[in-house]
């Protein structure tokens, strides 16, 4: 086994971490769609101070048209790129591609968090 093998194994390991993230984040998209639906429902019923309602109102104040249809379309179209994943929440809510910042949470535990600096969403990836 030479240095080339080690390099290849390291690359494969890094690749699988990113692949795990891509599928984990893709699973978040329908959940973010559900949040938008709850947020719109809260707004419609005058519950303006819930977390989900505030997220919808903030997006609207920034000029985004937030509708159930658009959020659903975006949730279906959400496709994170390996190593350059964008925030599913920002994407589903207002079609913005904000890159997630990946941080290893605890060395040796394989836990990583992905955080969006724009909306403060945080996703944890446990193997
Ligand atoms: Zn975000």
Short mmCIF file of N, CA, C and O and ligand atoms in Angstrom, two decimals:
data_model
loop_
_atom_site.label_atom_id
_atom_site.label_comp_id
_atom_site.label_asym_id
_atom_site.label_seq_id
_atom_site.Cartn_x
_atom_site.Cartn_y
_atom_site.Cartn_z
N UNK A 1 0.84 -1.21 0.00
CA UNK A 1 0.00 0.00 0.00
C UNK A 1 0.87 1.25 0.00
O UNK A 1 1.69 1.44 0.90
N UNK A 2 0.78 2.07 -1.00
CA UNK A 2 1.60 3.26 -1.08
C UNK A 2 0.80 4.51 -0.73
O UNK A 2 -0.35 4.43 -0.33
N UNK A 3 1.46 5.64 -0.85
CA UNK A 3 0.80 6.91 -0.54
C UNK A 3 -0.41 7.18 -1.46
O UNK A 3 -1.36 7.83 -1.06
N UNK A 4 -0.33 6.63 -2.68
CA UNK A 4 -1.44 6.83 -3.61
C UNK A 4 -2.73 6.19 -3.08
O UNK A 4 -3.81 6.75 -3.18
N UNK A 5 -2.56 4.98 -2.49
CA UNK A 5 -3.73 4.30 -1.94
C UNK A 5 -4.37 5.12 -0.81
O UNK A 5 -5.57 5.26 -0.74
N UNK A 6 -3.47 5.66 0.03
CA UNK A 6 -3.99 6.44 1.16
C UNK A 6 -4.74 7.67 0.67
O UNK A 6 -5.78 8.03 1.19
N UNK A 7 -4.14 8.28 -0.33
CA UNK A 7 -4.79 9.48 -0.88
C UNK A 7 -6.16 9.14 -1.45
O UNK A 7 -7.14 9.85 -1.25
N UNK A 8 -6.19 7.99 -2.14
CA UNK A 8 -7.46 7.59 -2.74
C UNK A 8 -8.51 7.27 -1.68
O UNK A 8 -9.68 7.59 -1.84
N UNK A 9 -8.04 6.63 -0.59
CA UNK A 9 -9.00 6.31 0.47
C UNK A 9 -9.52 7.58 1.13
O UNK A 9 -10.69 7.68 1.47
N UNK A 10 -8.62 8.55 1.33
CA UNK A 10 -9.03 9.81 1.94
C UNK A 10 -10.05 10.51 1.05
O UNK A 10 -11.04 11.05 1.54
N UNK A 11 -9.78 10.48 -0.25
CA UNK A 11 -10.71 11.12 -1.18
C UNK A 11 -12.07 10.42 -1.16
O UNK A 11 -13.12 11.04 -1.19
N UNK A 12 -12.03 9.08 -1.11
CA UNK A 12 -13.28 8.32 -1.10
C UNK A 12 -14.06 8.61 0.18
O UNK A 12 -15.28 8.78 0.15
N UNK A 13 -13.34 8.73 1.31
CA UNK A 13 -14.01 9.02 2.58
C UNK A 13 -14.66 10.41 2.53
O UNK A 13 -15.81 10.59 2.93
N UNK A 14 -13.91 11.38 2.00
CA UNK A 14 -14.45 12.73 1.90
C UNK A 14 -15.66 12.73 0.97
O UNK A 14 -16.66 13.39 1.23
N UNK A 15 -15.55 11.95 -0.11
CA UNK A 15 -16.66 11.87 -1.05
C UNK A 15 -17.90 11.32 -0.41
O UNK A 15 -18.99 11.84 -0.59
N UNK A 16 -17.74 10.26 0.43
CA UNK A 16 -18.92 9.66 1.02
C UNK A 16 -19.55 10.59 2.05
O UNK A 16 -20.76 10.61 2.22
N UNK A 17 -18.71 11.40 2.74
CA UNK A 17 -19.26 12.38 3.68
C UNK A 17 -20.14 13.38 2.93
O UNK A 17 -21.26 13.67 3.34
N UNK A 18 -19.62 13.84 1.78
CA UNK A 18 -20.41 14.80 1.00
C UNK A 18 -21.68 14.17 0.45
O UNK A 18 -22.73 14.79 0.42
N UNK A 19 -21.55 12.90 0.03
CA UNK A 19 -22.74 12.23 -0.50
C UNK A 19 -23.80 12.05 0.57
O UNK A 19 -24.99 12.19 0.30
N UNK A 20 -23.34 11.73 1.78
CA UNK A 20 -24.28 11.60 2.90
C UNK A 20 -25.00 12.92 3.13
O UNK A 20 -26.20 12.97 3.38
N UNK A 21 -24.23 13.99 3.04
CA UNK A 21 -24.82 15.31 3.24
C UNK A 21 -25.85 15.63 2.17
O UNK A 21 -26.92 16.16 2.47
N UNK A 22 -25.50 15.31 0.95
CA UNK A 22 -26.43 15.64 -0.14
C UNK A 22 -27.77 14.93 0.07
O UNK A 22 -28.82 15.54 -0.07
N UNK A 23 -27.72 13.63 0.47
CA UNK A 23 -28.99 12.95 0.65
C UNK A 23 -29.69 13.43 1.92
O UNK A 23 -30.92 13.54 1.94
N UNK A 24 -28.91 13.75 2.97
CA UNK A 24 -29.53 14.25 4.21
C UNK A 24 -30.22 15.59 3.95
O UNK A 24 -31.33 15.84 4.42
N UNK A 25 -29.56 16.45 3.19
CA UNK A 25 -30.14 17.78 2.91
C UNK A 25 -31.34 17.67 1.97
O UNK A 25 -32.32 18.39 2.13
N UNK A 26 -31.25 16.73 1.02
CA UNK A 26 -32.37 16.55 0.10
C UNK A 26 -33.63 16.15 0.87
O UNK A 26 -34.74 16.52 0.52
N UNK A 27 -33.42 15.40 1.96
CA UNK A 27 -34.56 15.01 2.79
C UNK A 27 -35.15 16.18 3.57
O UNK A 27 -36.27 16.09 4.08
N UNK A 28 -34.36 17.24 3.71
CA UNK A 28 -34.85 18.42 4.43
C UNK A 28 -35.81 19.25 3.59
O UNK A 28 -36.64 19.97 4.12
N UNK A 29 -35.66 19.15 2.27
CA UNK A 29 -36.45 20.03 1.40
C UNK A 29 -37.96 19.89 1.63
O UNK A 29 -38.65 20.90 1.78
N UNK A 30 -38.51 18.65 1.68
CA UNK A 30 -39.95 18.54 1.95
C UNK A 30 -40.34 19.09 3.32
O UNK A 30 -41.44 19.61 3.49
N UNK A 31 -39.42 18.98 4.30
CA UNK A 31 -39.70 19.51 5.63
C UNK A 31 -39.75 21.04 5.60
O UNK A 31 -40.56 21.67 6.27
N UNK A 32 -38.85 21.61 4.79
CA UNK A 32 -38.85 23.08 4.66
C UNK A 32 -40.12 23.54 3.94
O UNK A 32 -40.67 24.60 4.24
N UNK A 33 -40.58 22.73 3.00
CA UNK A 33 -41.85 23.04 2.34
C UNK A 33 -42.98 23.03 3.37
O UNK A 33 -43.82 23.94 3.40
N UNK A 34 -42.98 22.02 4.25
CA UNK A 34 -44.01 21.95 5.29
C UNK A 34 -43.96 23.19 6.19
O UNK A 34 -45.01 23.73 6.57
N UNK A 35 -42.75 23.67 6.49
CA UNK A 35 -42.61 24.88 7.30
C UNK A 35 -43.27 26.08 6.62
O UNK A 35 -43.92 26.90 7.26
N UNK A 36 -43.05 26.19 5.31
CA UNK A 36 -43.64 27.30 4.57
C UNK A 36 -45.17 27.22 4.64
O UNK A 36 -45.85 28.23 4.86
N UNK A 37 -45.69 26.00 4.48
CA UNK A 37 -47.15 25.81 4.54
C UNK A 37 -47.67 26.22 5.92
O UNK A 37 -48.68 26.95 6.03
N UNK A 38 -47.00 25.78 6.98
CA UNK A 38 -47.40 26.18 8.33
C UNK A 38 -47.32 27.70 8.49
O UNK A 38 -48.19 28.33 9.08
N UNK A 39 -46.24 28.27 7.97
CA UNK A 39 -46.04 29.71 8.08
C UNK A 39 -47.14 30.49 7.38
O UNK A 39 -47.67 31.46 7.93
N UNK A 40 -47.48 30.05 6.18
CA UNK A 40 -48.56 30.71 5.44
C UNK A 40 -49.89 30.56 6.19
O UNK A 40 -50.68 31.51 6.26
N UNK A 41 -50.12 29.37 6.74
CA UNK A 41 -51.35 29.12 7.50
C UNK A 41 -51.43 30.02 8.73
O UNK A 41 -52.47 30.63 9.01
N UNK A 42 -50.30 30.13 9.45
CA UNK A 42 -50.27 31.00 10.63
C UNK A 42 -50.57 32.45 10.24
O UNK A 42 -51.34 33.14 10.91
N UNK A 43 -49.94 32.90 9.15
CA UNK A 43 -50.16 34.29 8.70
C UNK A 43 -51.64 34.50 8.36
O UNK A 43 -52.24 35.51 8.73
N UNK A 44 -52.23 33.52 7.67
CA UNK A 44 -53.62 33.63 7.24
C UNK A 44 -54.56 33.68 8.44
O UNK A 44 -55.64 34.25 8.36
N UNK A 45 -54.13 33.06 9.55
CA UNK A 45 -55.00 33.02 10.73
C UNK A 45 -54.58 34.03 11.79
O UNK A 45 -55.01 33.94 12.94
N UNK A 46 -53.72 34.96 11.39
CA UNK A 46 -53.36 36.04 12.31
C UNK A 46 -52.37 35.66 13.39
O UNK A 46 -52.12 36.44 14.29
N UNK A 47 -51.79 34.45 13.26
CA UNK A 47 -50.76 34.07 14.23
C UNK A 47 -49.41 34.51 13.67
O UNK A 47 -48.65 33.72 13.13
N UNK A 48 -49.14 35.79 13.82
CA UNK A 48 -48.00 36.38 13.09
C UNK A 48 -46.67 36.23 13.80
O UNK A 48 -45.63 36.55 13.22
N UNK A 49 -46.69 35.76 15.03
CA UNK A 49 -45.45 35.74 15.79
C UNK A 49 -44.82 34.36 15.93
O UNK A 49 -43.85 34.19 16.66
N UNK A 50 -45.38 33.36 15.26
CA UNK A 50 -44.73 32.05 15.33
C UNK A 50 -43.44 32.09 14.49
O UNK A 50 -43.30 32.94 13.60
N UNK A 51 -42.54 31.18 14.78
CA UNK A 51 -41.25 31.16 14.07
C UNK A 51 -41.47 31.04 12.57
O UNK A 51 -40.82 31.73 11.78
N UNK A 52 -42.39 30.15 12.19
CA UNK A 52 -42.61 29.91 10.75
C UNK A 52 -43.29 31.12 10.09
O UNK A 52 -42.98 31.47 8.96
N UNK A 53 -44.21 31.76 10.83
CA UNK A 53 -44.86 32.95 10.28
C UNK A 53 -43.85 34.08 10.11
O UNK A 53 -43.86 34.79 9.10
N UNK A 54 -42.96 34.23 11.09
CA UNK A 54 -41.95 35.28 11.00
C UNK A 54 -41.03 35.05 9.80
O UNK A 54 -40.67 36.01 9.10
N UNK A 55 -40.68 33.79 9.54
CA UNK A 55 -39.81 33.48 8.40
C UNK A 55 -40.50 33.87 7.09
O UNK A 55 -39.88 34.46 6.20
N UNK A 56 -41.80 33.54 6.98
CA UNK A 56 -42.55 33.89 5.77
C UNK A 56 -42.63 35.41 5.62
O UNK A 56 -42.40 35.96 4.54
N UNK A 57 -42.95 36.10 6.72
CA UNK A 57 -43.11 37.56 6.64
C UNK A 57 -41.79 38.24 6.28
O UNK A 57 -41.76 39.19 5.51
N UNK A 58 -40.71 37.71 6.83
CA UNK A 58 -39.39 38.29 6.54
C UNK A 58 -39.07 38.14 5.05
O UNK A 58 -38.59 39.07 4.41
N UNK A 59 -39.35 36.95 4.51
CA UNK A 59 -39.09 36.73 3.08
C UNK A 59 -39.95 37.66 2.24
O UNK A 59 -39.48 38.21 1.23
N UNK A 60 -41.20 37.87 2.66
CA UNK A 60 -42.09 38.77 1.91
C UNK A 60 -41.59 40.20 1.97
O UNK A 60 -41.64 40.93 0.98
N UNK A 61 -41.09 40.60 3.16
CA UNK A 61 -40.57 41.96 3.29
C UNK A 61 -39.34 42.17 2.41
O UNK A 61 -39.07 43.29 1.97
N UNK A 62 -38.62 41.07 2.14
CA UNK A 62 -37.45 41.18 1.26
C UNK A 62 -37.84 41.10 -0.20
O UNK A 62 -36.99 41.02 -1.09
N UNK A 63 -39.14 41.07 -0.46
CA UNK A 63 -39.62 41.13 -1.84
C UNK A 63 -39.89 39.79 -2.48
O UNK A 63 -40.15 39.73 -3.68
N UNK A 64 -39.84 38.71 -1.70
CA UNK A 64 -40.13 37.39 -2.28
C UNK A 64 -41.63 37.13 -2.25
O UNK A 64 -42.30 37.48 -1.29
N UNK A 65 -42.11 36.53 -3.32
CA UNK A 65 -43.49 36.06 -3.34
C UNK A 65 -43.50 34.68 -2.72
O UNK A 65 -42.96 33.74 -3.30
N UNK A 66 -44.08 34.56 -1.55
CA UNK A 66 -44.10 33.26 -0.90
C UNK A 66 -45.47 32.63 -1.10
O UNK A 66 -46.47 33.13 -0.61
N UNK A 67 -45.51 31.57 -1.89
CA UNK A 67 -46.75 30.84 -2.08
C UNK A 67 -46.48 29.36 -1.89
O UNK A 67 -45.35 28.89 -2.03
N UNK A 68 -47.55 28.62 -1.60
CA UNK A 68 -47.47 27.19 -1.42
C UNK A 68 -46.93 26.52 -2.68
O UNK A 68 -46.07 25.65 -2.62
N UNK A 69 -47.43 26.98 -3.83
CA UNK A 69 -47.05 26.37 -5.11
C UNK A 69 -45.55 26.54 -5.38
O UNK A 69 -44.87 25.59 -5.77
N UNK A 70 -45.09 27.78 -5.21
CA UNK A 70 -43.67 28.03 -5.48
C UNK A 70 -42.78 27.24 -4.55
O UNK A 70 -41.76 26.68 -4.96
N UNK A 71 -43.16 27.22 -3.26
CA UNK A 71 -42.34 26.48 -2.29
C UNK A 71 -42.32 24.99 -2.64
O UNK A 71 -41.28 24.34 -2.52
N UNK A 72 -43.44 24.47 -3.08
CA UNK A 72 -43.50 23.05 -3.43
C UNK A 72 -42.61 22.76 -4.64
O UNK A 72 -41.87 21.79 -4.67
N UNK A 73 -42.70 23.64 -5.64
CA UNK A 73 -41.86 23.46 -6.83
C UNK A 73 -40.38 23.48 -6.46
O UNK A 73 -39.59 22.66 -6.94
N UNK A 74 -40.02 24.45 -5.60
CA UNK A 74 -38.61 24.56 -5.24
C UNK A 74 -38.16 23.36 -4.42
O UNK A 74 -37.04 22.88 -4.59
N UNK A 75 -39.03 22.90 -3.52
CA UNK A 75 -38.66 21.73 -2.71
C UNK A 75 -38.38 20.53 -3.62
O UNK A 75 -37.44 19.78 -3.39
N UNK A 76 -39.19 20.37 -4.66
CA UNK A 76 -38.96 19.27 -5.60
C UNK A 76 -37.67 19.46 -6.39
O UNK A 76 -37.01 18.51 -6.77
N UNK A 77 -37.34 20.71 -6.66
CA UNK A 77 -36.19 21.01 -7.52
C UNK A 77 -34.90 21.14 -6.72
O UNK A 77 -33.83 21.32 -7.31
N UNK A 78 -34.99 21.06 -5.40
CA UNK A 78 -33.79 21.25 -4.58
C UNK A 78 -32.76 20.17 -4.89
O UNK A 78 -33.01 18.99 -4.74
N UNK A 79 -31.59 20.59 -5.33
CA UNK A 79 -30.54 19.64 -5.68
C UNK A 79 -29.20 20.19 -5.20
O UNK A 79 -28.55 20.96 -5.90
N UNK A 80 -28.80 19.79 -3.99
CA UNK A 80 -27.53 20.30 -3.48
C UNK A 80 -26.35 19.73 -4.27
O UNK A 80 -26.38 18.57 -4.68
N UNK A 81 -25.35 20.55 -4.49
CA UNK A 81 -24.16 20.13 -5.22
C UNK A 81 -23.12 19.62 -4.23
O UNK A 81 -22.92 20.23 -3.17
N UNK A 82 -22.48 18.51 -4.55
CA UNK A 82 -21.46 17.94 -3.69
C UNK A 82 -20.43 18.98 -3.29
O UNK A 82 -19.81 19.61 -4.15
N UNK A 83 -20.26 19.18 -1.99
CA UNK A 83 -19.23 20.09 -1.50
C UNK A 83 -19.62 21.56 -1.55
O UNK A 83 -18.92 22.41 -1.01
N UNK A 84 -20.72 21.86 -2.22
CA UNK A 84 -21.17 23.25 -2.31
C UNK A 84 -22.69 23.32 -2.13
O UNK A 84 -23.41 23.88 -2.94
N UNK A 85 -23.14 22.71 -1.04
CA UNK A 85 -24.59 22.61 -0.82
C UNK A 85 -25.15 23.97 -0.40
O UNK A 85 -24.54 24.70 0.37
N UNK A 86 -26.32 24.29 -0.93
CA UNK A 86 -26.97 25.52 -0.51
C UNK A 86 -28.10 25.21 0.46
O UNK A 86 -28.62 24.10 0.53
N UNK A 87 -28.46 26.21 1.22
CA UNK A 87 -29.42 26.07 2.32
C UNK A 87 -30.81 25.71 1.80
O UNK A 87 -31.40 26.46 1.03
N UNK A 88 -31.35 24.53 2.22
CA UNK A 88 -32.69 24.16 1.74
C UNK A 88 -33.77 25.12 2.21
O UNK A 88 -34.75 25.34 1.50
N UNK A 89 -33.60 25.72 3.39
CA UNK A 89 -34.62 26.63 3.91
C UNK A 89 -34.71 27.89 3.06
O UNK A 89 -35.80 28.29 2.64
N UNK A 90 -33.54 28.52 2.80
CA UNK A 90 -33.53 29.75 1.98
C UNK A 90 -34.04 29.45 0.58
O UNK A 90 -34.75 30.25 -0.02
N UNK A 91 -33.67 28.28 0.07
CA UNK A 91 -34.05 27.92 -1.29
C UNK A 91 -35.57 27.72 -1.40
O UNK A 91 -36.23 28.29 -2.27
N UNK A 92 -36.13 26.94 -0.49
CA UNK A 92 -37.56 26.63 -0.56
C UNK A 92 -38.39 27.89 -0.26
O UNK A 92 -39.39 28.15 -0.92
N UNK A 93 -37.93 28.67 0.71
CA UNK A 93 -38.70 29.84 1.11
C UNK A 93 -38.66 30.95 0.07
O UNK A 93 -39.69 31.50 -0.31
N UNK A 94 -37.45 31.31 -0.40
CA UNK A 94 -37.45 32.38 -1.39
C UNK A 94 -36.47 32.23 -2.54
O UNK A 94 -36.03 33.21 -3.13
N UNK A 95 -36.12 30.98 -2.84
CA UNK A 95 -35.34 30.74 -4.05
C UNK A 95 -33.93 31.28 -4.02
O UNK A 95 -33.32 31.47 -5.06
N UNK A 96 -33.40 31.51 -2.81
CA UNK A 96 -32.04 32.04 -2.71
C UNK A 96 -31.06 30.90 -2.51
O UNK A 96 -31.33 29.95 -1.77
N UNK A 97 -29.93 30.97 -3.22
CA UNK A 97 -28.89 29.95 -3.07
C UNK A 97 -27.82 30.47 -2.13
O UNK A 97 -26.85 31.09 -2.55
N UNK A 98 -27.99 30.21 -0.84
CA UNK A 98 -26.99 30.59 0.13
C UNK A 98 -26.21 29.35 0.55
O UNK A 98 -26.81 28.37 1.01
N UNK A 99 -24.91 29.42 0.39
CA UNK A 99 -24.08 28.25 0.70
C UNK A 99 -24.09 27.95 2.20
O UNK A 99 -24.05 28.85 3.02
N UNK A 100 -24.15 26.67 2.52
CA UNK A 100 -24.06 26.24 3.91
C UNK A 100 -22.61 26.17 4.33
O UNK A 100 -21.74 25.80 3.54
N UNK A 101 -22.36 26.52 5.59
CA UNK A 101 -21.02 26.40 6.13
C UNK A 101 -20.93 25.11 6.92
O UNK A 101 -21.68 24.90 7.86
N UNK A 102 -20.01 24.24 6.51
CA UNK A 102 -19.87 22.94 7.15
C UNK A 102 -18.85 23.02 8.28
O UNK A 102 -17.75 23.54 8.11
N UNK A 103 -19.23 22.49 9.42
CA UNK A 103 -18.32 22.47 10.56
C UNK A 103 -18.34 21.08 11.18
O UNK A 103 -19.41 20.58 11.51
N UNK A 104 -17.17 20.47 11.34
CA UNK A 104 -17.15 19.20 12.09
C UNK A 104 -17.47 19.50 13.54
O UNK A 104 -16.83 20.36 14.16
N UNK A 105 -18.49 18.86 14.09
CA UNK A 105 -18.95 19.19 15.43
C UNK A 105 -18.00 18.66 16.49
O UNK A 105 -17.57 19.38 17.36
N UNK A 106 -17.70 17.36 16.42
CA UNK A 106 -16.78 16.78 17.39
C UNK A 106 -15.85 15.83 16.66
O UNK A 106 -16.32 14.90 16.00
N UNK A 107 -14.57 16.05 16.80
CA UNK A 107 -13.60 15.22 16.10
C UNK A 107 -13.77 13.77 16.52
O UNK A 107 -13.94 13.47 17.70
N UNK A 108 -13.77 12.88 15.54
CA UNK A 108 -13.85 11.46 15.85
C UNK A 108 -15.26 10.94 15.99
O UNK A 108 -15.47 9.74 16.02
N UNK A 109 -16.25 11.82 16.07
CA UNK A 109 -17.62 11.36 16.22
C UNK A 109 -18.37 11.36 14.89
O UNK A 109 -19.52 10.94 14.84
N UNK A 110 -17.70 11.87 13.85
CA UNK A 110 -18.33 11.86 12.54
C UNK A 110 -19.52 12.79 12.44
O UNK A 110 -20.26 12.74 11.47
N UNK A 111 -19.70 13.63 13.42
CA UNK A 111 -20.83 14.56 13.39
C UNK A 111 -20.41 15.86 12.72
O UNK A 111 -19.35 16.39 13.00
N UNK A 112 -21.24 16.32 11.87
CA UNK A 112 -20.95 17.60 11.22
C UNK A 112 -22.21 18.43 11.26
O UNK A 112 -23.31 17.91 11.17
N UNK A 113 -22.02 19.73 11.37
CA UNK A 113 -23.18 20.61 11.24
C UNK A 113 -23.01 21.46 10.01
O UNK A 113 -21.90 21.83 9.62
N UNK A 114 -24.13 21.76 9.39
CA UNK A 114 -24.16 22.69 8.27
C UNK A 114 -25.02 23.85 8.72
O UNK A 114 -26.14 23.67 9.18
N UNK A 115 -24.47 25.04 8.59
CA UNK A 115 -25.17 26.20 9.10
C UNK A 115 -25.31 27.23 8.00
O UNK A 115 -24.40 27.42 7.20
N UNK A 116 -26.47 27.86 7.98
CA UNK A 116 -26.69 28.93 7.01
C UNK A 116 -26.54 30.26 7.73
O UNK A 116 -27.26 30.53 8.70
N UNK A 117 -25.60 31.06 7.28
CA UNK A 117 -25.35 32.35 7.92
C UNK A 117 -26.49 33.32 7.64
O UNK A 117 -26.68 34.30 8.35
N UNK A 118 -27.27 33.05 6.60
CA UNK A 118 -28.32 33.96 6.19
C UNK A 118 -29.58 33.82 7.04
O UNK A 118 -30.15 34.80 7.50
N UNK A 119 -30.03 32.58 7.25
CA UNK A 119 -31.30 32.37 7.97
C UNK A 119 -31.12 31.67 9.31
O UNK A 119 -32.09 31.40 10.00
N UNK A 120 -29.88 31.31 9.64
CA UNK A 120 -29.58 30.65 10.91
C UNK A 120 -30.08 29.21 11.00
O UNK A 120 -30.11 28.63 12.08
N UNK A 121 -30.50 28.65 9.87
CA UNK A 121 -30.88 27.23 9.90
C UNK A 121 -29.64 26.41 10.19
O UNK A 121 -28.53 26.75 9.75
N UNK A 122 -29.81 25.33 10.95
CA UNK A 122 -28.68 24.47 11.24
C UNK A 122 -29.10 23.02 11.05
O UNK A 122 -30.13 22.59 11.53
N UNK A 123 -28.27 22.29 10.32
CA UNK A 123 -28.55 20.88 10.05
C UNK A 123 -27.41 20.05 10.59
O UNK A 123 -26.25 20.41 10.44
N UNK A 124 -27.74 18.95 11.24
CA UNK A 124 -26.72 18.08 11.81
C UNK A 124 -26.76 16.76 11.06
O UNK A 124 -27.82 16.21 10.80
N UNK A 125 -25.58 16.30 10.69
CA UNK A 125 -25.49 15.04 9.95
C UNK A 125 -24.80 14.00 10.81
O UNK A 125 -23.61 14.08 11.04
N UNK A 126 -25.56 13.07 11.33
CA UNK A 126 -24.99 11.98 12.11
C UNK A 126 -24.98 10.72 11.25
O UNK A 126 -25.98 10.42 10.62
N UNK A 127 -23.84 10.03 11.20
CA UNK A 127 -23.78 8.82 10.37
C UNK A 127 -24.69 7.72 10.90
O UNK A 127 -25.00 7.69 12.07
ZN1 LIG B 1 -30.71 29.62 4.91
#
